[in-house]
PDB file of C-alpha atoms in Angstrom:
ATOM      1  CA  VAL A   1     -20.965   6.570  10.714  1.00 48.00           C
ATOM      2  CA  ALA A   2     -24.102   5.572  12.540  1.00 50.00           C
ATOM      3  CA  VAL A   3     -25.090   7.033  16.047  1.00 50.00           C
ATOM      4  CA  GLY A   4     -23.509   4.777  18.704  1.00 53.00           C
ATOM      5  CA  ASP A   5     -20.651   4.087  16.677  1.00 64.00           C
ATOM      6  CA  ALA A   6     -18.515   6.927  18.145  1.00 77.00           C
ATOM      7  CA  VAL A   7     -14.985   6.535  17.888  1.00 83.00           C
ATOM      8  CA  PRO A   8     -13.442   6.291  21.548  1.00 88.00           C
ATOM      9  CA  TRP A   9     -11.460   9.299  22.359  1.00 88.00           C
ATOM     10  CA  GLN A  10      -8.497   7.002  23.241  1.00 87.00           C
ATOM     11  CA  VAL A  11      -8.284   5.852  19.507  1.00 87.00           C
ATOM     12  CA  VAL A  12      -8.685   9.449  18.282  1.00 88.00           C
ATOM     13  CA  ASP A  13      -5.857  10.602  20.606  1.00 88.00           C
ATOM     14  CA  HIS A  14      -3.365   8.064  19.394  1.00 86.00           C
ATOM     15  CA  TYR A  15      -4.461   8.784  15.662  1.00 82.00           C
ATOM     16  CA  GLU A  16      -3.970  12.559  16.051  1.00 85.00           C
ATOM     17  CA  ASN A  17      -0.974  12.300  18.336  1.00 86.00           C
ATOM     18  CA  PRO A  18       0.719   8.964  17.552  1.00 83.00           C
ATOM     19  CA  ARG A  19       3.597   7.992  19.674  1.00 85.00           C
ATOM     20  CA  ASN A  20       6.767   6.329  18.294  1.00 94.00           C
ATOM     21  CA  VAL A  21       5.808   6.483  14.543  1.00 94.00           C
ATOM     22  CA  GLY A  22       9.003   5.621  12.610  1.00 93.00           C
ATOM     23  CA  SER A  23      11.700   3.077  12.088  1.00 94.00           C
ATOM     24  CA  LEU A  24      14.612   1.431  13.791  1.00 95.00           C
ATOM     25  CA  ASP A  25      17.550   0.024  11.925  1.00 94.00           C
ATOM     26  CA  ARG A  26      16.251  -3.453  10.890  1.00 91.00           C
ATOM     27  CA  LYS A  27      19.800  -4.604  10.388  1.00 92.00           C
ATOM     28  CA  ALA A  28      21.157  -3.921  13.789  1.00 94.00           C
ATOM     29  CA  LYS A  29      21.565  -7.124  15.925  1.00 93.00           C
ATOM     30  CA  ASN A  30      19.690  -5.714  18.951  1.00 94.00           C
ATOM     31  CA  VAL A  31      16.701  -4.762  16.810  1.00 96.00           C
ATOM     32  CA  GLY A  32      13.654  -6.960  16.272  1.00 96.00           C
ATOM     33  CA  THR A  33      11.330  -6.310  13.340  1.00 96.00           C
ATOM     34  CA  GLY A  34       7.595  -7.718  13.296  1.00 95.00           C
ATOM     35  CA  LEU A  35       5.618  -7.257   9.959  1.00 95.00           C
ATOM     36  CA  VAL A  36       2.057  -8.558  10.053  1.00 95.00           C
ATOM     37  CA  GLY A  37      -0.868  -8.218   7.934  1.00 94.00           C
ATOM     38  CA  ALA A  38      -4.547  -8.800   8.443  1.00 92.00           C
ATOM     39  CA  PRO A  39      -5.958 -10.411   5.241  1.00 89.00           C
ATOM     40  CA  ALA A  40      -9.594  -9.750   5.800  1.00 87.00           C
ATOM     41  CA  CYS A  41      -9.217  -6.023   6.004  1.00 89.00           C
ATOM     42  CA  GLY A  42      -5.951  -5.424   4.110  1.00 91.00           C
ATOM     43  CA  ASP A  43      -4.150  -3.560   7.115  1.00 93.00           C
ATOM     44  CA  VAL A  44      -0.424  -3.725   7.555  1.00 95.00           C
ATOM     45  CA  MET A  45       1.521  -3.118  10.725  1.00 95.00           C
ATOM     46  CA  LYS A  46       5.266  -2.991  11.426  1.00 96.00           C
ATOM     47  CA  LEU A  47       6.679  -2.890  14.886  1.00 96.00           C
ATOM     48  CA  GLN A  48      10.142  -2.824  15.828  1.00 97.00           C
ATOM     49  CA  VAL A  49      11.936  -3.004  19.225  1.00 96.00           C
ATOM     50  CA  GLU A  50      15.413  -2.159  20.438  1.00 96.00           C
ATOM     51  CA  VAL A  51      16.806  -4.232  23.183  1.00 96.00           C
ATOM     52  CA  ASP A  52      19.776  -3.650  25.421  1.00 94.00           C
ATOM     53  CA  GLU A  53      22.307  -6.035  26.737  1.00 93.00           C
ATOM     54  CA  ASN A  54      20.180  -6.811  29.673  1.00 93.00           C
ATOM     55  CA  GLY A  55      17.145  -7.992  27.652  1.00 93.00           C
ATOM     56  CA  LYS A  56      15.332  -4.775  28.257  1.00 96.00           C
ATOM     57  CA  ILE A  57      13.408  -2.945  25.477  1.00 96.00           C
ATOM     58  CA  ILE A  58      14.648   0.526  25.254  1.00 96.00           C
ATOM     59  CA  ASP A  59      12.976   1.752  22.222  1.00 96.00           C
ATOM     60  CA  ALA A  60      10.214   0.859  19.914  1.00 97.00           C
ATOM     61  CA  ARG A  61       8.684   2.197  16.843  1.00 97.00           C
ATOM     62  CA  PHE A  62       5.698   1.371  14.486  1.00 96.00           C
ATOM     63  CA  LYS A  63       4.196   2.108  11.173  1.00 96.00           C
ATOM     64  CA  THR A  64       0.838   0.971  10.429  1.00 96.00           C
ATOM     65  CA  PHE A  65      -1.401   1.396   7.471  1.00 95.00           C
ATOM     66  CA  GLY A  66      -4.935   0.824   8.292  1.00 92.00           C
ATOM     67  CA  CYS A  67      -7.956   1.791  10.244  1.00 91.00           C
ATOM     68  CA  GLY A  68      -7.579   4.225  13.354  1.00 90.00           C
ATOM     69  CA  SER A  69      -7.993   1.198  15.753  1.00 93.00           C
ATOM     70  CA  ALA A  70      -5.214  -0.548  14.181  1.00 94.00           C
ATOM     71  CA  ILE A  71      -3.065   2.674  14.291  1.00 94.00           C
ATOM     72  CA  ALA A  72      -3.903   3.141  17.948  1.00 94.00           C
ATOM     73  CA  SER A  73      -3.369  -0.323  18.889  1.00 95.00           C
ATOM     74  CA  SER A  74       0.173  -0.421  17.502  1.00 95.00           C
ATOM     75  CA  SER A  75       0.884   3.011  18.952  1.00 94.00           C
ATOM     76  CA  LEU A  76      -0.092   1.799  22.412  1.00 95.00           C
ATOM     77  CA  ALA A  77       1.914  -1.371  21.911  1.00 95.00           C
ATOM     78  CA  THR A  78       5.067   0.438  21.259  1.00 96.00           C
ATOM     79  CA  GLU A  79       4.358   2.565  24.492  1.00 95.00           C
ATOM     80  CA  TRP A  80       3.847  -0.623  26.488  1.00 96.00           C
ATOM     81  CA  VAL A  81       6.701  -2.494  25.391  1.00 96.00           C
ATOM     82  CA  LYS A  82       9.276   0.226  26.281  1.00 95.00           C
ATOM     83  CA  GLY A  83      10.951  -0.593  29.767  1.00 94.00           C
ATOM     84  CA  LYS A  84       9.822  -4.184  29.816  1.00 96.00           C
ATOM     85  CA  THR A  85      12.106  -7.210  29.153  1.00 95.00           C
ATOM     86  CA  VAL A  86      11.535  -9.476  26.122  1.00 95.00           C
ATOM     87  CA  ASP A  87       9.617 -11.981  28.376  1.00 95.00           C
ATOM     88  CA  GLU A  88       7.544  -9.478  30.110  1.00 95.00           C
ATOM     89  CA  ALA A  89       6.581  -7.893  26.771  1.00 96.00           C
ATOM     90  CA  LEU A  90       5.504 -11.327  25.407  1.00 95.00           C
ATOM     91  CA  LYS A  91       2.827 -11.439  28.119  1.00 95.00           C
ATOM     92  CA  ILE A  92       1.129  -8.430  26.668  1.00 96.00           C
ATOM     93  CA  LYS A  93      -2.382  -9.639  25.610  1.00 96.00           C
ATOM     94  CA  ASN A  94      -4.742  -8.158  22.942  1.00 95.00           C
ATOM     95  CA  THR A  95      -7.509  -8.037  25.484  1.00 95.00           C
ATOM     96  CA  ASP A  96      -5.515  -5.437  27.595  1.00 96.00           C
ATOM     97  CA  ILE A  97      -4.888  -3.226  24.555  1.00 95.00           C
ATOM     98  CA  ALA A  98      -8.588  -3.355  23.504  1.00 94.00           C
ATOM     99  CA  LYS A  99      -9.624  -2.605  27.001  1.00 94.00           C
ATOM    100  CA  GLU A 100      -7.352   0.378  27.268  1.00 94.00           C
ATOM    101  CA  LEU A 101      -8.429   1.696  24.060  1.00 93.00           C
ATOM    102  CA  CYS A 102     -12.206   0.941  24.733  1.00 93.00           C
ATOM    103  CA  LEU A 103     -12.204  -0.807  21.309  1.00 92.00           C
ATOM    104  CA  PRO A 104     -15.772  -2.013  20.225  1.00 92.00           C
ATOM    105  CA  PRO A 105     -16.232  -5.632  19.280  1.00 91.00           C
ATOM    106  CA  VAL A 106     -15.975  -5.154  15.635  1.00 90.00           C
ATOM    107  CA  LYS A 107     -12.365  -3.681  16.059  1.00 91.00           C
ATOM    108  CA  LEU A 108     -11.103  -6.227  18.545  1.00 92.00           C
ATOM    109  CA  HIS A 109      -9.155  -7.992  15.626  1.00 92.00           C
ATOM    110  CA  CYS A 110      -6.996  -4.803  15.523  1.00 94.00           C
ATOM    111  CA  SER A 111      -5.664  -5.363  18.900  1.00 95.00           C
ATOM    112  CA  MET A 112      -5.036  -8.945  18.071  1.00 95.00           C
ATOM    113  CA  LEU A 113      -2.900  -7.764  15.079  1.00 95.00           C
ATOM    114  CA  ALA A 114      -0.948  -5.469  17.549  1.00 96.00           C
ATOM    115  CA  GLU A 115      -0.128  -8.613  19.892  1.00 96.00           C
ATOM    116  CA  ASP A 116       0.912 -10.650  16.617  1.00 95.00           C
ATOM    117  CA  ALA A 117       3.092  -7.737  15.743  1.00 96.00           C
ATOM    118  CA  ILE A 118       4.737  -7.641  19.232  1.00 96.00           C
ATOM    119  CA  LYS A 119       5.431 -11.361  19.299  1.00 96.00           C
ATOM    120  CA  ALA A 120       6.652 -11.280  15.842  1.00 95.00           C
ATOM    121  CA  ALA A 121       9.129  -8.373  16.576  1.00 96.00           C
ATOM    122  CA  LEU A 122      10.294 -10.309  19.615  1.00 96.00           C
ATOM    123  CA  ALA A 123      10.678 -13.641  17.819  1.00 95.00           C
ATOM    124  CA  ASP A 124      12.846 -11.882  15.085  1.00 94.00           C
ATOM    125  CA  TYR A 125      14.986 -10.354  17.849  1.00 95.00           C
ATOM    126  CA  LYS A 126      15.491 -13.851  19.568  1.00 94.00           C
ATOM    127  CA  LEU A 127      16.362 -15.329  16.211  1.00 92.00           C
ATOM    128  CA  LYS A 128      19.037 -12.751  15.532  1.00 92.00           C
ATOM    129  CA  GLN A 129      20.600 -13.363  19.052  1.00 90.00           C
ATOM    130  CA  ASP A 130      21.003 -17.185  18.603  1.00 81.00           C
ATOM    131  CA  PRO A 131      20.597 -18.230  14.892  1.00 70.00           C
ATOM    132  CA  ASN A 132      22.558 -21.465  15.501  1.00 67.00           C
ATOM    133  CA  LYS A 133      20.438 -22.408  18.296  1.00 57.00           C
ATOM    134  CA  GLU A 134      17.279 -22.086  16.101  1.00 51.00           C
ATOM    135  CA  GLU A 135      18.887 -24.055  13.379  1.00 53.00           C
ATOM    136  CA  SER A 136      19.632 -26.961  15.686  1.00 51.00           C
ATOM    137  CA  GLU A 137      16.229 -26.860  17.316  1.00 53.00           C
ATOM    138  CA  LYS A 138      14.745 -27.048  13.722  1.00 54.00           C
ATOM    139  CA  LYS A 139      17.052 -30.023  12.878  1.00 52.00           C
ATOM    140  CA  ALA A 140      15.990 -31.772  16.146  1.00 49.00           C
TER     141      ALA A 140
ATOM    142  CA  PHE B   1     -43.471 -11.193 -12.417  1.00 75.00           C
ATOM    143  CA  CYS B   2     -46.583 -13.178 -11.664  1.00 73.00           C
ATOM    144  CA  PRO B   3     -47.507 -15.011 -14.952  1.00 68.00           C
ATOM    145  CA  GLY B   4     -51.266 -14.670 -14.302  1.00 69.00           C
ATOM    146  CA  CYS B   5     -51.650 -10.850 -13.330  1.00 72.00           C
ATOM    147  CA  ARG B   6     -48.290  -9.438 -14.302  1.00 72.00           C
ATOM    148  CA  ALA B   7     -47.775  -8.028 -10.721  1.00 77.00           C
ATOM    149  CA  LEU B   8     -44.286  -7.890  -9.499  1.00 79.00           C
ATOM    150  CA  GLN B   9     -43.099 -10.530  -7.045  1.00 81.00           C
ATOM    151  CA  PRO B  10     -40.583 -10.104  -4.229  1.00 81.00           C
ATOM    152  CA  PRO B  11     -37.050 -11.370  -5.003  1.00 79.00           C
ATOM    153  CA  GLY B  12     -36.449 -14.918  -4.034  1.00 78.00           C
ATOM    154  CA  PRO B  13     -34.578 -15.697  -0.639  1.00 76.00           C
ATOM    155  CA  ARG B  14     -30.843 -15.989  -1.005  1.00 80.00           C
ATOM    156  CA  PRO B  15     -30.611 -15.404  -4.678  1.00 85.00           C
ATOM    157  CA  ASP B  16     -27.397 -16.598  -6.750  1.00 90.00           C
ATOM    158  CA  LEU B  17     -25.991 -13.517  -8.033  1.00 92.00           C
ATOM    159  CA  PHE B  18     -24.505 -15.154 -11.015  1.00 92.00           C
ATOM    160  CA  ARG B  19     -27.861 -16.692 -12.058  1.00 89.00           C
ATOM    161  CA  LEU B  20     -29.403 -13.373 -11.664  1.00 89.00           C
ATOM    162  CA  MET B  21     -27.185 -11.744 -13.973  1.00 91.00           C
ATOM    163  CA  ASP B  22     -27.265 -14.603 -16.489  1.00 88.00           C
ATOM    164  CA  CYS B  23     -23.666 -15.446 -16.070  1.00 89.00           C
ATOM    165  CA  ASP B  24     -21.943 -18.678 -15.796  1.00 88.00           C
ATOM    166  CA  ARG B  25     -20.645 -19.388 -12.238  1.00 88.00           C
ATOM    167  CA  SER B  26     -17.219 -18.699 -13.225  1.00 89.00           C
ATOM    168  CA  PHE B  27     -14.462 -16.210 -12.495  1.00 92.00           C
ATOM    169  CA  ARG B  28     -14.278 -15.154 -16.116  1.00 91.00           C
ATOM    170  CA  VAL B  29     -17.105 -12.777 -16.937  1.00 90.00           C
ATOM    171  CA  ASP B  30     -17.905 -10.860 -20.057  1.00 90.00           C
ATOM    172  CA  ALA B  31     -18.156  -7.348 -18.853  1.00 91.00           C
ATOM    173  CA  GLN B  32     -20.294  -5.996 -21.654  1.00 92.00           C
ATOM    174  CA  GLN B  33     -22.648  -8.878 -21.468  1.00 92.00           C
ATOM    175  CA  LEU B  34     -22.897  -8.132 -17.694  1.00 93.00           C
ATOM    176  CA  GLN B  35     -23.478  -4.417 -18.295  1.00 94.00           C
ATOM    177  CA  ARG B  36     -26.135  -5.188 -21.059  1.00 94.00           C
ATOM    178  CA  ARG B  37     -27.885  -7.582 -18.705  1.00 93.00           C
ATOM    179  CA  PHE B  38     -27.774  -5.032 -15.908  1.00 94.00           C
ATOM    180  CA  ARG B  39     -29.369  -2.280 -17.921  1.00 94.00           C
ATOM    181  CA  SER B  40     -32.207  -4.639 -19.297  1.00 93.00           C
ATOM    182  CA  LEU B  41     -32.914  -5.873 -15.825  1.00 91.00           C
ATOM    183  CA  GLN B  42     -33.202  -2.378 -14.281  1.00 91.00           C
ATOM    184  CA  ARG B  43     -35.335  -1.311 -17.162  1.00 91.00           C
ATOM    185  CA  ALA B  44     -37.798  -3.826 -16.224  1.00 89.00           C
ATOM    186  CA  VAL B  45     -37.829  -3.421 -12.399  1.00 86.00           C
ATOM    187  CA  HIS B  46     -36.414   0.327 -11.668  1.00 88.00           C
ATOM    188  CA  PRO B  47     -38.836   2.125  -9.223  1.00 87.00           C
ATOM    189  CA  ASP B  48     -39.264   4.880 -11.487  1.00 88.00           C
ATOM    190  CA  ARG B  49     -41.451   2.475 -13.647  1.00 85.00           C
ATOM    191  CA  PHE B  50     -43.472   1.626 -10.770  1.00 84.00           C
ATOM    192  CA  GLY B  51     -44.824   4.989  -9.640  1.00 86.00           C
ATOM    193  CA  GLN B  52     -48.360   3.981 -10.513  1.00 86.00           C
ATOM    194  CA  ARG B  53     -48.412   0.538  -9.193  1.00 86.00           C
ATOM    195  CA  PRO B  54     -49.593  -0.547  -5.516  1.00 87.00           C
ATOM    196  CA  PRO B  55     -47.219   0.202  -2.749  1.00 88.00           C
ATOM    197  CA  LYS B  56     -46.343  -3.514  -2.160  1.00 87.00           C
ATOM    198  CA  GLU B  57     -45.018  -3.686  -5.850  1.00 86.00           C
ATOM    199  CA  GLN B  58     -43.216  -0.358  -5.428  1.00 88.00           C
ATOM    200  CA  TYR B  59     -41.413  -1.890  -2.482  1.00 88.00           C
ATOM    201  CA  TYR B  60     -40.669  -5.111  -4.431  1.00 87.00           C
ATOM    202  CA  SER B  61     -39.266  -3.028  -7.260  1.00 89.00           C
ATOM    203  CA  GLU B  62     -36.913  -1.155  -4.842  1.00 90.00           C
ATOM    204  CA  GLN B  63     -35.752  -4.600  -3.502  1.00 89.00           C
ATOM    205  CA  HIS B  64     -35.182  -5.968  -6.927  1.00 89.00           C
ATOM    206  CA  SER B  65     -33.398  -2.928  -8.337  1.00 91.00           C
ATOM    207  CA  SER B  66     -31.082  -2.803  -5.220  1.00 91.00           C
ATOM    208  CA  LEU B  67     -30.348  -6.463  -5.572  1.00 92.00           C
ATOM    209  CA  ILE B  68     -29.327  -6.104  -9.144  1.00 93.00           C
ATOM    210  CA  ASN B  69     -27.215  -3.077  -8.323  1.00 94.00           C
ATOM    211  CA  LYS B  70     -25.499  -5.352  -5.682  1.00 94.00           C
ATOM    212  CA  ALA B  71     -25.154  -8.219  -8.138  1.00 94.00           C
ATOM    213  CA  TYR B  72     -23.497  -5.979 -10.664  1.00 95.00           C
ATOM    214  CA  GLN B  73     -21.160  -4.306  -8.599  1.00 95.00           C
ATOM    215  CA  THR B  74     -20.044  -7.648  -7.002  1.00 95.00           C
ATOM    216  CA  LEU B  75     -19.509  -9.373 -10.362  1.00 95.00           C
ATOM    217  CA  LEU B  76     -17.850  -6.506 -12.113  1.00 94.00           C
ATOM    218  CA  ASN B  77     -14.990  -6.095  -9.695  1.00 94.00           C
ATOM    219  CA  PRO B  78     -12.591  -9.058  -9.733  1.00 94.00           C
ATOM    220  CA  LEU B  79     -11.914  -8.944  -6.027  1.00 95.00           C
ATOM    221  CA  SER B  80     -15.475  -9.010  -4.944  1.00 95.00           C
ATOM    222  CA  ARG B  81     -16.297 -11.578  -7.690  1.00 95.00           C
ATOM    223  CA  GLY B  82     -13.570 -13.922  -6.456  1.00 95.00           C
ATOM    224  CA  LEU B  83     -14.687 -13.703  -2.866  1.00 94.00           C
ATOM    225  CA  TYR B  84     -18.118 -14.275  -3.785  1.00 94.00           C
ATOM    226  CA  LEU B  85     -17.408 -17.469  -5.715  1.00 94.00           C
ATOM    227  CA  LEU B  86     -15.435 -18.673  -2.865  1.00 94.00           C
ATOM    228  CA  GLU B  87     -18.299 -18.271  -0.546  1.00 92.00           C
ATOM    229  CA  LEU B  88     -20.522 -20.093  -3.100  1.00 92.00           C
ATOM    230  CA  HIS B  89     -18.025 -22.940  -2.993  1.00 92.00           C
ATOM    231  CA  GLY B  90     -18.324 -22.975   0.822  1.00 91.00           C
ATOM    232  CA  VAL B  91     -14.690 -21.801   1.325  1.00 91.00           C
ATOM    233  CA  LYS B  92     -14.544 -19.647   4.301  1.00 85.00           C
ATOM    234  CA  PRO B  93     -13.312 -16.063   3.698  1.00 80.00           C
ATOM    235  CA  ALA B  94     -10.243 -14.708   5.520  1.00 81.00           C
ATOM    236  CA  GLN B  95     -11.170 -14.399   9.082  1.00 81.00           C
ATOM    237  CA  GLU B  96     -10.624 -10.984  10.861  1.00 77.00           C
ATOM    238  CA  THR B  97      -8.478 -12.784  13.393  1.00 75.00           C
ATOM    239  CA  ASP B  98      -6.077 -14.285  10.590  1.00 78.00           C
ATOM    240  CA  CYS B  99      -2.763 -12.879  10.643  1.00 80.00           C
ATOM    241  CA  ASP B 100      -0.532 -12.701   7.490  1.00 78.00           C
ATOM    242  CA  GLY B 101       3.219 -13.387   7.917  1.00 77.00           C
ATOM    243  CA  ASP B 102       4.399 -13.219   4.341  1.00 85.00           C
ATOM    244  CA  SER B 103       7.301 -10.929   4.843  1.00 87.00           C
ATOM    245  CA  VAL B 104       8.385 -10.285   1.200  1.00 92.00           C
ATOM    246  CA  PHE B 105       4.810  -9.449   0.220  1.00 93.00           C
ATOM    247  CA  LEU B 106       4.070  -7.301   3.167  1.00 94.00           C
ATOM    248  CA  THR B 107       7.342  -5.341   2.857  1.00 94.00           C
ATOM    249  CA  GLU B 108       6.348  -4.553  -0.632  1.00 94.00           C
ATOM    250  CA  ILE B 109       2.926  -3.282   0.593  1.00 94.00           C
ATOM    251  CA  MET B 110       4.577  -1.259   3.114  1.00 94.00           C
ATOM    252  CA  GLU B 111       6.861   0.258   0.941  1.00 93.00           C
ATOM    253  CA  ILE B 112       4.007   1.365  -1.486  1.00 92.00           C
ATOM    254  CA  ASN B 113       2.153   2.728   1.438  1.00 93.00           C
ATOM    255  CA  GLU B 114       5.066   4.691   2.736  1.00 91.00           C
ATOM    256  CA  LYS B 115       5.636   6.241  -0.842  1.00 88.00           C
ATOM    257  CA  LEU B 116       2.045   7.236  -0.888  1.00 86.00           C
ATOM    258  CA  ALA B 117       2.166   8.690   2.549  1.00 84.00           C
ATOM    259  CA  GLU B 118       4.973  11.176   1.782  1.00 80.00           C
ATOM    260  CA  PRO B 119       3.444  14.562   1.470  1.00 69.00           C
ATOM    261  CA  LYS B 120       5.630  16.046  -1.340  1.00 66.00           C
ATOM    262  CA  ASN B 121       5.775  13.379  -3.908  1.00 64.00           C
ATOM    263  CA  GLU B 122       2.700  14.392  -6.224  1.00 72.00           C
ATOM    264  CA  ASP B 123       4.539  13.000  -9.440  1.00 76.00           C
ATOM    265  CA  ILE B 124       5.187   9.680  -7.853  1.00 80.00           C
ATOM    266  CA  PHE B 125       1.383   9.175  -7.724  1.00 82.00           C
ATOM    267  CA  GLU B 126       1.243   8.386 -11.501  1.00 85.00           C
ATOM    268  CA  GLU B 127       3.989   5.822 -10.950  1.00 87.00           C
ATOM    269  CA  ILE B 128       2.187   4.281  -7.957  1.00 90.00           C
ATOM    270  CA  GLU B 129      -0.960   4.124  -9.697  1.00 90.00           C
ATOM    271  CA  THR B 130       0.658   2.201 -12.553  1.00 92.00           C
ATOM    272  CA  LEU B 131       2.379  -0.025 -10.337  1.00 93.00           C
ATOM    273  CA  ILE B 132      -0.831  -0.864  -8.312  1.00 94.00           C
ATOM    274  CA  LYS B 133      -2.649  -1.482 -11.795  1.00 94.00           C
ATOM    275  CA  VAL B 134      -0.002  -3.769 -13.098  1.00 96.00           C
ATOM    276  CA  LYS B 135      -0.094  -5.735  -9.806  1.00 95.00           C
ATOM    277  CA  GLN B 136      -3.835  -5.991  -9.897  1.00 95.00           C
ATOM    278  CA  GLU B 137      -3.907  -7.415 -13.415  1.00 95.00           C
ATOM    279  CA  GLU B 138      -1.138  -9.851 -12.546  1.00 95.00           C
ATOM    280  CA  LEU B 139      -3.116 -10.936  -9.561  1.00 95.00           C
ATOM    281  CA  THR B 140      -6.274 -11.016 -11.581  1.00 95.00           C
ATOM    282  CA  LYS B 141      -4.737 -13.499 -14.073  1.00 95.00           C
ATOM    283  CA  GLU B 142      -3.427 -15.725 -11.503  1.00 95.00           C
ATOM    284  CA  VAL B 143      -6.761 -15.921  -9.682  1.00 95.00           C
ATOM    285  CA  THR B 144      -8.361 -16.831 -13.129  1.00 95.00           C
ATOM    286  CA  ALA B 145      -5.933 -19.737 -13.349  1.00 95.00           C
ATOM    287  CA  ALA B 146      -6.298 -20.878  -9.837  1.00 95.00           C
ATOM    288  CA  PHE B 147     -10.147 -20.874 -10.329  1.00 94.00           C
ATOM    289  CA  GLU B 148      -9.917 -22.750 -13.606  1.00 93.00           C
ATOM    290  CA  ARG B 149      -7.727 -25.531 -11.915  1.00 94.00           C
ATOM    291  CA  ASP B 150     -10.236 -25.608  -9.134  1.00 93.00           C
ATOM    292  CA  ASP B 151      -7.416 -24.479  -6.504  1.00 94.00           C
ATOM    293  CA  LEU B 152      -9.675 -22.635  -4.231  1.00 94.00           C
ATOM    294  CA  GLN B 153      -6.963 -22.448  -1.483  1.00 93.00           C
ATOM    295  CA  GLU B 154      -4.749 -20.676  -3.813  1.00 94.00           C
ATOM    296  CA  ALA B 155      -7.321 -18.412  -5.171  1.00 94.00           C
ATOM    297  CA  LYS B 156      -8.247 -17.488  -1.434  1.00 93.00           C
ATOM    298  CA  LYS B 157      -4.492 -16.493  -0.938  1.00 92.00           C
ATOM    299  CA  LEU B 158      -4.369 -14.510  -4.073  1.00 94.00           C
ATOM    300  CA  LEU B 159      -7.542 -12.619  -3.267  1.00 94.00           C
ATOM    301  CA  ALA B 160      -6.175 -11.770   0.110  1.00 93.00           C
ATOM    302  CA  LYS B 161      -3.212 -10.091  -1.706  1.00 94.00           C
ATOM    303  CA  MET B 162      -5.582  -8.232  -3.951  1.00 95.00           C
ATOM    304  CA  LYS B 163      -7.377  -6.825  -0.820  1.00 94.00           C
ATOM    305  CA  TYR B 164      -4.118  -5.050   0.098  1.00 95.00           C
ATOM    306  CA  PHE B 165      -3.859  -3.563  -3.256  1.00 95.00           C
ATOM    307  CA  ALA B 166      -7.537  -2.567  -3.398  1.00 94.00           C
ATOM    308  CA  ASN B 167      -6.811  -0.505  -0.113  1.00 94.00           C
ATOM    309  CA  LEU B 168      -3.891   1.139  -1.867  1.00 93.00           C
ATOM    310  CA  GLU B 169      -6.043   1.947  -4.857  1.00 92.00           C
ATOM    311  CA  ASP B 170      -8.491   3.494  -2.447  1.00 91.00           C
ATOM    312  CA  LYS B 171      -6.016   5.494  -0.666  1.00 89.00           C
ATOM    313  CA  LEU B 172      -4.656   6.820  -3.961  1.00 87.00           C
ATOM    314  CA  LYS B 173      -8.060   7.800  -5.142  1.00 86.00           C
ATOM    315  CA  ASN B 174      -8.540   9.726  -1.898  1.00 84.00           C
ATOM    316  CA  LYS B 175      -5.305  11.427  -2.379  1.00 78.00           C
ATOM    317  CA  LYS B 176      -6.296  12.709  -5.805  1.00 76.00           C
ATOM    318  CA  ILE B 177      -9.330  14.310  -4.652  1.00 73.00           C
ATOM    319  CA  PRO B 178      -8.517  17.763  -3.623  1.00 66.00           C
ATOM    320  CA  SER B 179      -9.437  18.318  -0.094  1.00 55.00           C
TER     321      SER B 179
END
């Protein structure tokens, strides 16, 4: 590691004390699962959300295999989605994640992967709520 | 080397690594031939042989030697070889911002990672190692076939899959090193 490439303490913190590591029951109707990968670096990220009957995210878990920045980005993502509604969570931007973690430019793609994971999880949840609607939309 | 005075010249700009190692520009390489070529080139340009030569030649020898190392490593490993071939064909490599959504494949990768991360399963490591090797061999065969029928996009997709397995291979190696 070259001088000037110091890992931001925020990343180290999430790496050493990750929040919300684990899994939710992906078969449950109110659980959305997002599974994404970054082909350039081979990182994989799984993010899951549990949504209550009011559309509010009440729990979130993640499992990420990759670099510290990818782990930190997904850990932060699970912290941020909790308490938000599905629509509010969709507004989370990778730039906010990157800023919060002080990610260097070379690691910005990790925050993008986290944003993709959130969107994938929420899309999966939405699909489970109304599969018929999705089918008829596809046919239209 | 200069034909007139036999002094070592600098390496050319943007060398073609296949040409340097005297290999056809193909995904199929003869590993033994590659190794022979590597050794014979290093015998000619290695810095150890240039201790008595002028500093400029010593510098060129370091450049040549390190270039030959790079060429050898790139062409020896199927993943790096495939990616280099794509580059030569003008196919853009997977961008950092690309996102993979292949659920089935990613689930498989996740599961292997999770098994590897379990602290107690030392005996499972052998099982996982074999699984990874088998998958890598399968993928290498598929990549060979894709390049042979000039399906560069398919080769690119398959090489992306190989990247995930290469990472797993590295993680496994690190686990085996006693800390």
